[in-house]
Amino acid sequence: MARPVLLVGSIPLQSSEVVFREVSDRIGPLLKRVPDGETGARSAWTAWQGGVIGKAEGVVRSGERDLHGQAYPTYALKPHARAKDIEFGPLGYASSARDSYATFCRLRAQGANRRARFQISLPTPLAVVQRFFWGSPALPEICAVYEQALLADVDEILSAIPHDDLSIQWDIAVEFHRIWEKPGSDLAKQFPSEGLIHAIARLSDHIPMPVELGWHFCYGDAGHKHFVEPRDTKLMTDIANRLIGATRRSANWLHLPVPRDRNDTAYFAPLAGLELRPQTDLFLGLIHLNDGLEGACRRMAAADTVVTDYGVATECGFGRRPPHTILPLLDLHRTVAQQSPERR
């Protein structure tokens, strides 16, 4: 039996239509859900929200911030304005989802991805706000306002797409590599851990049944390297268990990254304490194009000593990858998923 496959989110091909066609042809029935690839302006994850924030009421451009060799605009509250005065307006996630879903349905009628739901991957509010309001003492208050704007977009998505054909994934990244892995940082002082857990639980519980809910735990992928390398899966296991305890509804999947050089049992050992609900599938991000099938099999062999019931994925989206690597990487998903224990 082949393992299920999860596509984390961004797939920088020419368009969502190309994504849907290539994914169907190359991975097909191994997928329970299919993202639109976050193509075009959305390929750089949250960077495209800079244009949205720049048009918001109550906000003024304050400068630029260098992130991984690229300059991004930064913003601040207008003089004498407070966070509650900000009006973000539509963020663009809903309009993108509606357009992509129409394409998804048209191609499904032609035979593509017939067994899969439509997947939308969304950043947590903190991921966007800390990027563009970096260093602001009002970050928590701005986050609260942006959360309402984001949930308004989510509500539009929920109104436009049938619930039994929809999957929504929360991308939980900044919380890990800037706060939970760095508890003494300035950002961690602004966002205590327990408050973050409740914020993610609140986002999760906003997604009604039978819409599927997923959690993507992420340590970043700049230059195909994490911003902080996880020592093992202990912190991720602890956070997952806390989220499970804090949410009213069950997640349908949990995704955890696996660094390329970790094919040792010690990395996976803490997963023995993972308290997933029966409805939640585990996906391990152990696929790396750099070392291909051989490297994935080494990591799977190590994971198998602790957990055996899991699907496969990459550790992050493909947004930073060169376009010519995308199709071979999709093919690698299928090849890895089809490997039997005897062949590892």
Tab-separated table of C-alpha atoms in Angstrom:
chain	number	residue	atom	x	y	z
A	1	MET	CA	0.000	0.000	0.000
A	2	ALA	CA	1.338	3.412	-0.955
A	3	ARG	CA	1.494	6.071	1.711
A	4	PRO	CA	-0.718	9.171	1.366
A	5	VAL	CA	0.952	12.354	0.129
A	6	LEU	CA	0.525	15.921	1.386
A	7	LEU	CA	1.435	18.939	-0.738
A	8	VAL	CA	2.288	21.639	1.756
A	9	GLY	CA	1.115	24.593	-0.326
A	10	SER	CA	3.183	26.674	-2.729
A	11	ILE	CA	4.012	25.089	-6.106
A	12	PRO	CA	5.475	27.817	-8.362
A	13	LEU	CA	4.309	26.668	-11.769
A	14	GLN	CA	2.779	29.013	-14.347
A	15	SER	CA	-0.769	28.980	-12.963
A	16	SER	CA	-3.162	27.125	-10.705
A	17	GLU	CA	-4.489	25.280	-13.771
A	18	VAL	CA	-1.022	23.941	-14.535
A	19	VAL	CA	-0.622	22.938	-10.875
A	20	PHE	CA	-3.899	21.024	-10.850
A	21	ARG	CA	-3.079	19.214	-14.102
A	22	GLU	CA	0.504	18.268	-13.167
A	23	VAL	CA	-0.433	17.156	-9.657
A	24	SER	CA	-3.237	14.986	-10.994
A	25	ASP	CA	-1.027	13.375	-13.631
A	26	ARG	CA	1.973	12.790	-11.357
A	27	ILE	CA	0.521	11.992	-7.920
A	28	GLY	CA	-3.203	11.513	-8.522
A	29	PRO	CA	-5.018	9.188	-6.096
A	30	LEU	CA	-2.282	9.397	-3.433
A	31	LEU	CA	-3.603	12.865	-2.553
A	32	LYS	CA	-6.623	13.508	-0.344
A	33	ARG	CA	-6.449	17.235	-1.028
A	34	VAL	CA	-4.832	19.518	-3.617
A	35	PRO	CA	-3.636	23.136	-3.179
A	36	ASP	CA	-3.723	25.660	-6.008
A	37	GLY	CA	0.027	26.213	-5.672
A	38	GLU	CA	-0.156	29.838	-4.485
A	39	THR	CA	1.165	30.826	-7.905
A	40	GLY	CA	2.118	34.252	-9.181
A	41	ALA	CA	2.259	37.043	-6.614
A	42	ARG	CA	1.381	34.630	-3.808
A	43	SER	CA	4.437	32.394	-4.393
A	44	ALA	CA	6.521	34.198	-1.751
A	45	TRP	CA	4.121	33.142	1.032
A	46	THR	CA	3.176	36.329	2.972
A	47	ALA	CA	5.229	38.855	0.984
A	48	TRP	CA	2.286	39.778	-1.254
A	49	GLN	CA	0.360	41.051	1.766
A	50	GLY	CA	2.672	44.076	1.827
A	51	GLY	CA	0.615	45.619	-0.966
A	52	VAL	CA	-2.607	44.990	0.954
A	53	ILE	CA	-1.251	46.476	4.165
A	54	GLY	CA	0.095	49.511	2.316
A	55	LYS	CA	-3.499	50.422	1.365
A	56	ALA	CA	-4.931	49.978	4.862
A	57	GLU	CA	-6.492	52.885	6.741
A	58	GLY	CA	-4.471	53.993	9.771
A	59	VAL	CA	-1.122	52.732	8.437
A	60	VAL	CA	1.905	54.605	7.093
A	61	ARG	CA	5.054	53.382	5.340
A	62	SER	CA	7.990	53.476	7.770
A	63	GLY	CA	10.913	52.060	5.774
A	64	GLU	CA	12.319	48.778	4.485
A	65	ARG	CA	13.483	45.561	6.062
A	66	ASP	CA	15.999	43.153	4.565
A	67	LEU	CA	14.928	39.520	4.736
A	68	HIS	CA	17.207	36.909	3.189
A	69	GLY	CA	18.637	39.408	0.715
A	70	GLN	CA	15.306	40.937	-0.308
A	71	ALA	CA	13.897	44.294	0.748
A	72	TYR	CA	10.358	44.382	2.116
A	73	PRO	CA	8.359	47.463	3.109
A	74	THR	CA	7.683	48.104	6.765
A	75	TYR	CA	4.724	49.990	8.203
A	76	ALA	CA	3.701	51.735	11.387
A	77	LEU	CA	0.589	53.253	12.844
A	78	LYS	CA	-0.178	56.767	11.643
A	79	PRO	CA	0.556	59.483	14.216
A	80	HIS	CA	-2.056	59.490	16.988
A	81	ALA	CA	-3.681	56.340	15.550
A	82	ARG	CA	-4.262	53.146	17.528
A	83	ALA	CA	-4.294	49.576	16.317
A	84	LYS	CA	-8.076	49.399	16.546
A	85	ASP	CA	-8.254	52.259	14.011
A	86	ILE	CA	-6.680	50.120	11.263
A	87	GLU	CA	-8.996	48.975	8.477
A	88	PHE	CA	-7.296	46.342	6.346
A	89	GLY	CA	-10.187	45.601	4.016
A	90	PRO	CA	-10.293	42.381	1.948
A	91	LEU	CA	-6.933	40.604	2.092
A	92	GLY	CA	-7.205	38.758	-1.208
A	93	TYR	CA	-7.230	35.180	0.099
A	94	ALA	CA	-10.948	34.771	-0.578
A	95	SER	CA	-10.863	36.119	-4.126
A	96	SER	CA	-7.873	33.906	-4.971
A	97	ALA	CA	-9.619	30.859	-3.509
A	98	ARG	CA	-12.822	31.500	-5.476
A	99	ASP	CA	-10.920	31.830	-8.757
A	100	SER	CA	-8.808	28.735	-8.119
A	101	TYR	CA	-11.775	26.644	-7.032
A	102	ALA	CA	-13.601	27.460	-10.264
A	103	THR	CA	-10.564	26.148	-12.159
A	104	PHE	CA	-10.366	23.112	-9.877
A	105	CYS	CA	-14.002	22.224	-10.588
A	106	ARG	CA	-13.633	22.730	-14.334
A	107	LEU	CA	-10.649	20.380	-14.474
A	108	ARG	CA	-12.312	17.867	-12.168
A	109	ALA	CA	-15.137	17.618	-14.697
A	110	GLN	CA	-12.439	16.624	-17.189
A	111	GLY	CA	-11.115	13.908	-14.855
A	112	ALA	CA	-8.404	15.668	-12.830
A	113	ASN	CA	-8.131	15.162	-9.053
A	114	ARG	CA	-11.525	13.492	-8.804
A	115	ARG	CA	-10.853	11.977	-5.371
A	116	ALA	CA	-9.325	15.074	-3.767
A	117	ARG	CA	-10.638	18.110	-1.951
A	118	PHE	CA	-9.586	21.668	-2.694
A	119	GLN	CA	-6.913	22.823	-0.202
A	120	ILE	CA	-6.191	26.361	0.978
A	121	SER	CA	-3.086	27.137	3.034
A	122	LEU	CA	-3.195	30.263	5.212
A	123	PRO	CA	-0.579	31.961	7.410
A	124	THR	CA	-1.319	32.770	11.004
A	125	PRO	CA	-1.859	36.513	11.616
A	126	LEU	CA	1.461	36.730	13.459
A	127	ALA	CA	3.358	35.601	10.342
A	128	VAL	CA	2.078	38.580	8.355
A	129	VAL	CA	2.055	41.251	11.037
A	130	GLN	CA	5.565	40.651	12.359
A	131	ARG	CA	6.963	40.803	8.814
A	132	PHE	CA	5.549	44.240	8.043
A	133	PHE	CA	5.285	45.865	11.484
A	134	TRP	CA	8.609	44.537	12.784
A	135	GLY	CA	9.604	46.057	16.117
A	136	SER	CA	6.279	47.793	16.762
A	137	PRO	CA	5.261	47.812	20.430
A	138	ALA	CA	1.667	47.472	19.203
A	139	LEU	CA	2.261	44.121	17.444
A	140	PRO	CA	-0.200	42.128	19.602
A	141	GLU	CA	-2.956	44.685	19.069
A	142	ILE	CA	-2.286	44.876	15.303
A	143	CYS	CA	-2.347	41.067	15.188
A	144	ALA	CA	-5.805	41.058	16.738
A	145	VAL	CA	-7.108	43.472	14.074
A	146	TYR	CA	-5.475	41.517	11.234
A	147	GLU	CA	-6.951	38.289	12.607
A	148	GLN	CA	-10.449	39.696	12.196
A	149	ALA	CA	-9.683	40.692	8.606
A	150	LEU	CA	-8.250	37.243	7.885
A	151	LEU	CA	-11.253	35.482	9.389
A	152	ALA	CA	-13.528	37.700	7.297
A	153	ASP	CA	-11.729	36.314	4.228
A	154	VAL	CA	-12.101	32.796	5.643
A	155	ASP	CA	-15.837	33.377	6.060
A	156	GLU	CA	-16.076	34.415	2.403
A	157	ILE	CA	-14.277	31.207	1.433
A	158	LEU	CA	-16.647	29.171	3.578
A	159	SER	CA	-19.595	30.821	1.846
A	160	ALA	CA	-18.236	30.239	-1.652
A	161	ILE	CA	-16.920	26.647	-1.488
A	162	PRO	CA	-18.922	23.575	-0.385
A	163	HIS	CA	-17.721	22.495	3.031
A	164	ASP	CA	-17.419	18.844	2.078
A	165	ASP	CA	-15.044	19.787	-0.756
A	166	LEU	CA	-12.769	22.111	1.237
A	167	SER	CA	-9.613	21.717	3.324
A	168	ILE	CA	-7.958	24.624	5.183
A	169	GLN	CA	-4.411	24.435	6.521
A	170	TRP	CA	-2.926	26.861	9.044
A	171	ASP	CA	0.783	27.454	8.419
A	172	ILE	CA	2.416	27.688	11.858
A	173	ALA	CA	5.955	28.907	11.220
A	174	VAL	CA	7.012	32.145	12.916
A	175	GLU	CA	5.687	30.785	16.194
A	176	PHE	CA	8.278	28.006	16.041
A	177	HIS	CA	11.484	29.559	14.756
A	178	ARG	CA	11.083	33.040	16.277
A	179	ILE	CA	9.300	32.314	19.569
A	180	TRP	CA	9.080	28.723	20.786
A	181	GLU	CA	12.682	28.010	19.766
A	182	LYS	CA	13.803	31.418	21.116
A	183	PRO	CA	11.859	31.943	24.349
A	184	GLY	CA	14.038	34.909	25.386
A	185	SER	CA	13.513	36.927	22.204
A	186	ASP	CA	11.713	40.267	22.086
A	187	LEU	CA	8.953	38.682	20.009
A	188	ALA	CA	8.499	35.946	22.594
A	189	LYS	CA	8.051	38.606	25.269
A	190	GLN	CA	5.251	40.187	23.231
A	191	PHE	CA	3.573	36.850	22.489
A	192	PRO	CA	3.607	34.451	25.477
A	193	SER	CA	3.423	30.799	24.521
A	194	GLU	CA	0.052	30.079	26.117
A	195	GLY	CA	-1.511	33.005	24.285
A	196	LEU	CA	-0.188	31.695	20.963
A	197	ILE	CA	-1.660	28.262	21.623
A	198	HIS	CA	-5.062	29.805	22.309
A	199	ALA	CA	-4.770	32.027	19.202
A	200	ILE	CA	-4.087	29.031	16.933
A	201	ALA	CA	-6.855	27.061	18.650
A	202	ARG	CA	-9.213	30.001	18.020
A	203	LEU	CA	-8.281	30.022	14.304
A	204	SER	CA	-8.737	26.257	14.155
A	205	ASP	CA	-12.116	26.233	15.863
A	206	HIS	CA	-13.318	28.878	13.407
A	207	ILE	CA	-13.208	26.200	10.690
A	208	PRO	CA	-16.546	24.337	10.830
A	209	MET	CA	-17.112	20.678	10.168
A	210	PRO	CA	-17.120	19.058	7.640
A	211	VAL	CA	-14.399	21.377	6.299
A	212	GLU	CA	-11.059	19.638	6.850
A	213	LEU	CA	-8.488	21.301	9.113
A	214	GLY	CA	-4.713	20.892	8.897
A	215	TRP	CA	-1.699	22.146	10.869
A	216	HIS	CA	1.605	22.653	9.055
A	217	PHE	CA	4.468	23.054	11.541
A	218	CYS	CA	7.243	24.924	9.738
A	219	TYR	CA	10.818	25.996	10.457
A	220	GLY	CA	11.256	27.861	7.166
A	221	ASP	CA	13.133	27.018	3.986
A	222	ALA	CA	15.458	29.888	3.054
A	223	GLY	CA	18.209	28.440	0.879
A	224	HIS	CA	16.752	24.974	1.580
A	225	LYS	CA	17.742	25.342	5.223
A	226	HIS	CA	15.624	25.945	8.302
A	227	PHE	CA	15.840	29.302	10.082
A	228	VAL	CA	16.428	27.266	13.236
A	229	GLU	CA	17.259	23.580	13.008
A	230	PRO	CA	14.970	21.556	15.297
A	231	ARG	CA	16.999	19.407	17.701
A	232	ASP	CA	14.374	16.685	17.466
A	233	THR	CA	10.581	16.404	17.392
A	234	LYS	CA	10.091	17.030	21.130
A	235	LEU	CA	8.979	20.670	20.900
A	236	MET	CA	6.684	19.936	17.958
A	237	THR	CA	5.166	16.994	19.834
A	238	ASP	CA	4.592	19.163	22.903
A	239	ILE	CA	2.975	21.954	20.857
A	240	ALA	CA	0.779	19.481	18.968
A	241	ASN	CA	-0.443	17.923	22.215
A	242	ARG	CA	-1.190	21.362	23.666
A	243	LEU	CA	-3.111	22.383	20.537
A	244	ILE	CA	-5.097	19.165	20.606
A	245	GLY	CA	-6.041	19.888	24.194
A	246	ALA	CA	-6.981	23.501	23.426
A	247	THR	CA	-9.195	22.937	20.375
A	248	ARG	CA	-12.839	21.910	20.362
A	249	ARG	CA	-12.640	20.271	16.945
A	250	SER	CA	-10.149	17.723	15.627
A	251	ALA	CA	-7.487	18.463	13.055
A	252	ASN	CA	-7.550	16.168	10.038
A	253	TRP	CA	-3.802	16.258	9.563
A	254	LEU	CA	-0.588	17.356	11.239
A	255	HIS	CA	2.586	17.972	9.239
A	256	LEU	CA	6.071	18.018	10.798
A	257	PRO	CA	9.376	18.831	9.036
A	258	VAL	CA	12.356	16.484	8.933
A	259	PRO	CA	15.761	18.098	8.211
A	260	ARG	CA	17.758	16.527	5.395
A	261	ASP	CA	20.580	15.348	7.655
A	262	ARG	CA	18.330	13.691	10.264
A	263	ASN	CA	17.994	9.984	9.573
A	264	ASP	CA	18.635	9.025	13.189
A	265	THR	CA	16.102	7.490	15.547
A	266	ALA	CA	16.787	10.202	18.142
A	267	TYR	CA	15.102	12.825	15.959
A	268	PHE	CA	11.857	10.865	15.791
A	269	ALA	CA	11.877	9.351	19.305
A	270	PRO	CA	9.674	12.055	20.935
A	271	LEU	CA	6.854	11.167	18.514
A	272	ALA	CA	6.159	8.203	20.770
A	273	GLY	CA	4.439	10.767	23.038
A	274	LEU	CA	2.288	12.299	20.299
A	275	GLU	CA	-1.377	12.176	21.379
A	276	LEU	CA	-3.149	12.473	18.037
A	277	ARG	CA	-6.892	11.983	17.881
A	278	PRO	CA	-8.075	9.095	15.684
A	279	GLN	CA	-9.244	11.552	12.998
A	280	THR	CA	-5.782	13.127	12.591
A	281	ASP	CA	-3.302	11.873	9.992
A	282	LEU	CA	0.413	12.424	10.557
A	283	PHE	CA	2.594	13.596	7.662
A	284	LEU	CA	6.383	13.722	7.896
A	285	GLY	CA	8.222	16.219	5.694
A	286	LEU	CA	11.071	13.887	4.846
A	287	ILE	CA	11.207	14.320	1.067
A	288	HIS	CA	14.230	16.315	-0.129
A	289	LEU	CA	15.075	16.642	-3.815
A	290	ASN	CA	18.789	16.994	-3.016
A	291	ASP	CA	19.194	13.364	-1.898
A	292	GLY	CA	16.080	11.949	-3.554
A	293	LEU	CA	14.694	8.509	-2.926
A	294	GLU	CA	17.781	7.195	-1.160
A	295	GLY	CA	17.736	9.956	1.459
A	296	ALA	CA	13.975	9.700	1.965
A	297	CYS	CA	14.276	5.952	2.545
A	298	ARG	CA	16.934	6.510	5.210
A	299	ARG	CA	14.695	8.982	7.022
A	300	MET	CA	11.671	6.688	6.688
A	301	ALA	CA	13.634	3.762	8.125
A	302	ALA	CA	14.494	5.864	11.164
A	303	ALA	CA	10.911	7.123	11.536
A	304	ASP	CA	9.572	3.570	11.285
A	305	THR	CA	11.289	2.679	14.561
A	306	VAL	CA	8.912	5.071	16.357
A	307	VAL	CA	5.816	5.583	14.157
A	308	THR	CA	4.601	3.602	11.182
A	309	ASP	CA	1.251	5.134	10.263
A	310	TYR	CA	2.237	8.353	8.468
A	311	GLY	CA	2.120	10.017	5.084
A	312	VAL	CA	4.952	11.791	3.275
A	313	ALA	CA	5.623	15.368	2.227
A	314	THR	CA	8.387	17.923	1.858
A	315	GLU	CA	9.299	19.961	4.928
A	316	CYS	CA	8.009	23.230	3.444
A	317	GLY	CA	6.309	24.629	0.359
A	318	PHE	CA	8.148	24.904	-2.965
A	319	GLY	CA	7.885	28.676	-3.347
A	320	ARG	CA	11.636	29.337	-3.171
A	321	ARG	CA	12.572	26.513	-5.533
A	322	PRO	CA	13.715	27.107	-9.153
A	323	PRO	CA	10.866	26.305	-11.563
A	324	HIS	CA	12.801	23.544	-13.350
A	325	THR	CA	12.939	21.491	-10.126
A	326	ILE	CA	9.184	21.416	-9.477
A	327	LEU	CA	8.097	18.566	-11.746
A	328	PRO	CA	10.914	16.221	-10.638
A	329	LEU	CA	9.988	17.018	-7.041
A	330	LEU	CA	6.329	16.127	-7.675
A	331	ASP	CA	7.453	12.843	-9.232
A	332	LEU	CA	9.630	12.151	-6.203
A	333	HIS	CA	6.564	12.409	-3.929
A	334	ARG	CA	4.930	9.522	-5.779
A	335	THR	CA	8.106	7.427	-5.849
A	336	VAL	CA	8.734	7.837	-2.117
A	337	ALA	CA	5.102	7.139	-1.225
A	338	GLN	CA	5.213	3.853	-3.134
A	339	GLN	CA	8.242	2.438	-1.316
A	340	SER	CA	7.450	-0.637	0.763
A	341	PRO	CA	9.197	-1.257	4.130
A	342	GLU	CA	11.016	-4.233	2.601
A	343	ARG	CA	12.646	-1.981	0.009
A	344	ARG	CA	13.905	0.441	2.678
